[in-house]
Amino acid sequence: MNALEKLGDYALLLYKALRSSYDIKIYKNNLANELIKIGYESLPIVLLTGVFTGAVMTLQTSYQLEIAYVPRSIIGAIVSESLLIELAAVITSLVLAGKVGARIATELGTMKVSEQVDALESMGFNSVAFLVVPRVLAGLIMFPVLYIIASVAGIAGGLTAGVVSGALPASEFMLGAREFFFPWDVLFGLLKAFVFGFVITSVSCYKGYNASGGAEGVGTSTTQATVLSCIYVLLADFVLAAVIL
């Protein structure tokens, strides 16, 4: 019953957010700030994650294919396809669950326990439109953009690792990447990033918006938001793969 109650509260918050999405004047300034925080401020960690994911994949794939009688260009195909269809979206989202999700839950949780949210409501202000809607919208907009950046960085990192390690020249890497490239893989990756962005921001907003118990409660809500976001990202990844592929 407790789980069903929480699910109902989560669905109710999403309904309020959807209904409040028309109050653009309330959240437009916050939306701009959230786009910067989720997008621009996440660029360093996204680039770092993408580059090293691609580099490690190239080195490991090269090691596994040392005795295989296959063209070395297949390394470029494996690395690029793995990044586009799976790793760029999933690994980036898991990293951002700790950065973006924790920040959102902490901010809203602190406002909740310090009664700032109640103060907004008492003044007739739509707190959901002001606090929840811009964060969820920013996640829906910026996560696909960050996925594209992570994919490009990963492919660049894989190519560089292949050249530096002597596993294969850049021309062979790009030959394999182009030969097995399918536009649908990018669309599927963008869809994943869109869903993951919604999952992370909405779960974090729910946990922060319903925090209680002072500083300890905020810490608990932040931890739960991060853990649940990672679990639901992996679950959503499985469901999308099972249904669409």
Short mmCIF file of C-alpha atoms in Angstrom, two decimals:
data_model
loop_
_atom_site.label_atom_id
_atom_site.label_comp_id
_atom_site.label_asym_id
_atom_site.label_seq_id
_atom_site.Cartn_x
_atom_site.Cartn_y
_atom_site.Cartn_z
CA MET A 1 0.00 0.00 0.00
CA ASN A 2 2.85 2.37 0.79
CA ALA A 3 4.37 1.79 -2.66
CA LEU A 4 1.01 2.40 -4.33
CA GLU A 5 0.56 5.58 -2.31
CA LYS A 6 3.96 6.88 -3.42
CA LEU A 7 3.19 5.96 -7.03
CA GLY A 8 -0.06 7.90 -6.76
CA ASP A 9 1.73 10.92 -5.30
CA TYR A 10 4.28 10.77 -8.12
CA ALA A 11 1.53 10.56 -10.76
CA LEU A 12 -0.32 13.44 -9.10
CA LEU A 13 2.80 15.61 -9.16
CA LEU A 14 3.30 14.85 -12.86
CA TYR A 15 -0.33 15.72 -13.54
CA LYS A 16 0.05 19.04 -11.74
CA ALA A 17 3.25 19.72 -13.67
CA LEU A 18 1.56 18.95 -16.99
CA ARG A 19 -1.39 21.18 -16.11
CA SER A 20 0.99 23.94 -14.99
CA SER A 21 3.08 23.80 -18.16
CA TYR A 22 0.83 26.47 -19.67
CA ASP A 23 1.95 29.04 -17.09
CA ILE A 24 4.99 30.00 -19.13
CA LYS A 25 5.37 33.40 -17.46
CA ILE A 26 5.90 31.71 -14.10
CA TYR A 27 8.72 29.37 -15.05
CA LYS A 28 10.39 30.90 -18.13
CA ASN A 29 13.23 32.49 -16.14
CA ASN A 30 13.79 29.33 -14.12
CA LEU A 31 13.76 27.29 -17.33
CA ALA A 32 16.64 29.35 -18.74
CA ASN A 33 18.64 28.82 -15.53
CA GLU A 34 17.95 25.08 -15.55
CA LEU A 35 18.99 24.76 -19.19
CA ILE A 36 22.34 26.25 -18.21
CA LYS A 37 22.73 24.11 -15.10
CA ILE A 38 21.71 20.82 -16.72
CA GLY A 39 23.30 21.47 -20.09
CA TYR A 40 26.26 23.83 -19.99
CA GLU A 41 27.47 22.95 -16.50
CA SER A 42 27.33 19.23 -17.31
CA LEU A 43 29.52 19.51 -20.41
CA PRO A 44 32.87 18.73 -18.69
CA ILE A 45 31.68 15.48 -17.09
CA VAL A 46 29.81 14.45 -20.26
CA LEU A 47 32.86 15.05 -22.45
CA LEU A 48 35.13 13.22 -20.02
CA THR A 49 32.74 10.27 -19.78
CA GLY A 50 32.30 10.06 -23.55
CA VAL A 51 36.00 10.29 -24.41
CA PHE A 52 37.15 7.64 -21.96
CA THR A 53 34.24 5.31 -22.74
CA GLY A 54 35.15 5.36 -26.42
CA ALA A 55 38.86 5.01 -25.70
CA VAL A 56 38.42 2.04 -23.39
CA MET A 57 36.05 0.34 -25.84
CA THR A 58 38.58 0.68 -28.65
CA LEU A 59 41.42 -0.79 -26.59
CA GLN A 60 39.33 -3.66 -25.23
CA THR A 61 37.82 -4.50 -28.62
CA SER A 62 41.28 -4.45 -30.19
CA TYR A 63 42.55 -6.81 -27.48
CA GLN A 64 39.67 -9.25 -28.00
CA LEU A 65 40.13 -9.28 -31.78
CA GLU A 66 43.89 -9.85 -31.76
CA ILE A 67 43.58 -13.48 -32.90
CA ALA A 68 40.36 -13.06 -34.88
CA TYR A 69 40.56 -13.11 -38.65
CA VAL A 70 38.42 -10.02 -39.21
CA PRO A 71 39.19 -6.61 -40.71
CA ARG A 72 40.53 -4.15 -38.15
CA SER A 73 37.95 -1.64 -39.37
CA ILE A 74 35.35 -3.65 -37.49
CA ILE A 75 36.68 -1.99 -34.31
CA GLY A 76 35.37 1.35 -35.51
CA ALA A 77 32.00 -0.21 -36.28
CA ILE A 78 31.70 -1.86 -32.86
CA VAL A 79 32.75 1.25 -30.94
CA SER A 80 30.57 3.70 -32.85
CA GLU A 81 27.47 1.49 -32.86
CA SER A 82 27.81 0.65 -29.17
CA LEU A 83 28.08 4.33 -28.30
CA LEU A 84 25.21 5.48 -30.49
CA ILE A 85 22.70 2.83 -29.57
CA GLU A 86 23.53 2.21 -25.92
CA LEU A 87 26.54 3.51 -24.03
CA ALA A 88 26.42 7.24 -24.78
CA ALA A 89 22.85 7.51 -23.51
CA VAL A 90 23.02 5.07 -20.59
CA ILE A 91 26.42 5.90 -19.09
CA THR A 92 25.88 9.64 -19.50
CA SER A 93 22.48 9.39 -17.82
CA LEU A 94 23.87 7.34 -14.93
CA VAL A 95 26.56 9.96 -14.38
CA LEU A 96 24.05 12.80 -14.61
CA ALA A 97 21.73 11.03 -12.16
CA GLY A 98 24.40 11.71 -9.55
CA LYS A 99 25.05 15.28 -10.67
CA VAL A 100 21.73 16.62 -11.91
CA GLY A 101 19.39 14.39 -9.91
CA ALA A 102 21.16 14.98 -6.60
CA ARG A 103 21.23 18.75 -7.15
CA ILE A 104 17.52 18.92 -7.96
CA ALA A 105 16.51 16.78 -4.98
CA THR A 106 18.74 18.79 -2.64
CA GLU A 107 17.45 22.17 -3.86
CA LEU A 108 13.78 21.24 -3.65
CA GLY A 109 14.25 19.29 -0.43
CA THR A 110 15.91 22.26 1.26
CA MET A 111 13.11 24.56 0.12
CA LYS A 112 10.52 22.07 1.36
CA VAL A 113 11.91 21.53 4.89
CA SER A 114 12.58 25.26 5.32
CA GLU A 115 8.91 25.91 4.41
CA GLN A 116 9.75 28.02 1.36
CA VAL A 117 7.41 25.87 -0.73
CA ASP A 118 4.59 26.40 1.78
CA ALA A 119 5.28 30.13 1.68
CA LEU A 120 4.89 30.15 -2.10
CA GLU A 121 1.61 28.27 -1.84
CA SER A 122 0.28 30.55 0.91
CA MET A 123 0.85 33.56 -1.36
CA GLY A 124 -1.19 31.90 -4.10
CA PHE A 125 1.91 31.06 -6.14
CA ASN A 126 1.95 27.86 -8.20
CA SER A 127 4.96 26.11 -6.67
CA VAL A 128 4.83 23.19 -9.10
CA ALA A 129 4.99 25.51 -12.10
CA PHE A 130 7.80 27.51 -10.51
CA LEU A 131 9.95 24.64 -9.22
CA VAL A 132 9.09 21.36 -10.96
CA VAL A 133 8.09 22.26 -14.52
CA PRO A 134 11.32 24.10 -15.52
CA ARG A 135 13.52 21.30 -14.19
CA VAL A 136 11.63 18.56 -16.02
CA LEU A 137 11.44 20.57 -19.26
CA ALA A 138 15.15 21.37 -19.09
CA GLY A 139 15.90 17.66 -18.70
CA LEU A 140 13.75 16.78 -21.71
CA ILE A 141 15.53 19.39 -23.82
CA MET A 142 19.14 19.03 -22.69
CA PHE A 143 19.58 15.27 -22.23
CA PRO A 144 19.26 14.55 -26.00
CA VAL A 145 21.76 17.36 -26.66
CA LEU A 146 24.18 15.90 -24.11
CA TYR A 147 23.72 12.47 -25.72
CA ILE A 148 24.86 13.86 -29.07
CA ILE A 149 27.88 15.49 -27.45
CA ALA A 150 28.76 12.29 -25.59
CA SER A 151 28.47 10.24 -28.79
CA VAL A 152 30.76 12.56 -30.74
CA ALA A 153 33.25 12.70 -27.87
CA GLY A 154 33.18 8.91 -27.51
CA ILE A 155 33.84 8.28 -31.19
CA ALA A 156 36.64 10.87 -31.15
CA GLY A 157 38.12 9.26 -28.04
CA GLY A 158 37.93 5.81 -29.60
CA LEU A 159 39.58 6.98 -32.80
CA THR A 160 42.36 8.74 -30.88
CA ALA A 161 42.99 5.69 -28.67
CA GLY A 162 43.18 3.47 -31.75
CA VAL A 163 45.76 5.70 -33.42
CA VAL A 164 47.87 6.31 -30.31
CA SER A 165 47.92 2.62 -29.30
CA GLY A 166 48.65 1.48 -32.83
CA ALA A 167 45.54 -0.72 -32.91
CA LEU A 168 44.36 0.75 -36.23
CA PRO A 169 44.77 3.95 -38.25
CA ALA A 170 42.15 6.65 -38.25
CA SER A 171 41.09 5.86 -41.82
CA GLU A 172 40.20 2.25 -40.96
CA PHE A 173 38.35 3.28 -37.82
CA MET A 174 36.19 5.76 -39.75
CA LEU A 175 35.70 3.25 -42.58
CA GLY A 176 34.12 0.77 -40.18
CA ALA A 177 32.11 3.47 -38.42
CA ARG A 178 30.65 4.72 -41.71
CA GLU A 179 30.03 1.27 -43.17
CA PHE A 180 27.83 0.10 -40.29
CA PHE A 181 26.18 3.44 -39.50
CA PHE A 182 22.38 3.48 -39.49
CA PRO A 183 20.42 6.71 -38.89
CA TRP A 184 17.87 4.77 -36.82
CA ASP A 185 20.54 4.13 -34.20
CA VAL A 186 20.85 7.85 -33.57
CA LEU A 187 17.08 8.28 -33.36
CA PHE A 188 16.88 5.41 -30.89
CA GLY A 189 19.65 6.92 -28.82
CA LEU A 190 17.88 10.30 -28.82
CA LEU A 191 14.67 8.61 -27.69
CA LYS A 192 16.54 6.93 -24.86
CA ALA A 193 18.11 10.22 -23.78
CA PHE A 194 14.69 11.92 -23.85
CA VAL A 195 13.15 9.21 -21.65
CA PHE A 196 16.13 9.12 -19.29
CA GLY A 197 16.02 12.90 -18.91
CA PHE A 198 12.37 12.70 -17.94
CA VAL A 199 12.97 9.85 -15.49
CA ILE A 200 15.88 11.51 -13.69
CA THR A 201 14.37 14.98 -13.39
CA SER A 202 10.85 13.86 -12.48
CA VAL A 203 11.97 11.33 -9.85
CA SER A 204 14.39 13.87 -8.34
CA CYS A 205 11.70 16.56 -8.27
CA TYR A 206 9.27 14.16 -6.59
CA LYS A 207 11.76 13.14 -3.91
CA GLY A 208 12.84 16.72 -3.22
CA TYR A 209 9.32 18.17 -3.33
CA ASN A 210 8.13 15.62 -0.75
CA ALA A 211 11.16 15.76 1.56
CA SER A 212 10.62 16.03 5.30
CA GLY A 213 12.58 15.72 8.53
CA GLY A 214 15.05 18.56 8.33
CA ALA A 215 18.62 18.20 7.09
CA GLU A 216 18.59 14.43 7.57
CA GLY A 217 15.43 14.17 5.50
CA VAL A 218 16.99 16.19 2.70
CA GLY A 219 20.01 13.88 2.68
CA THR A 220 17.76 10.83 2.58
CA SER A 221 15.68 12.25 -0.26
CA THR A 222 18.82 13.09 -2.25
CA THR A 223 20.20 9.58 -1.81
CA GLN A 224 16.90 7.99 -2.76
CA ALA A 225 16.56 10.24 -5.80
CA THR A 226 20.00 9.27 -7.08
CA VAL A 227 19.57 5.54 -6.49
CA LEU A 228 16.04 5.35 -7.86
CA SER A 229 16.99 7.40 -10.92
CA CYS A 230 19.78 4.95 -11.76
CA ILE A 231 17.49 1.94 -11.26
CA TYR A 232 14.68 3.41 -13.37
CA VAL A 233 17.12 4.44 -16.11
CA LEU A 234 18.31 0.83 -16.40
CA LEU A 235 14.71 -0.43 -16.29
CA ALA A 236 13.64 2.05 -18.97
CA ASP A 237 16.64 1.02 -21.08
CA PHE A 238 15.52 -2.62 -20.94
CA VAL A 239 11.89 -1.80 -21.73
CA LEU A 240 12.79 0.42 -24.71
CA ALA A 241 15.12 -2.24 -26.12
CA ALA A 242 12.53 -5.00 -25.63
CA VAL A 243 9.67 -3.02 -27.16
CA ILE A 244 11.33 -1.13 -30.02
CA LEU A 245 14.28 -3.24 -31.20
#
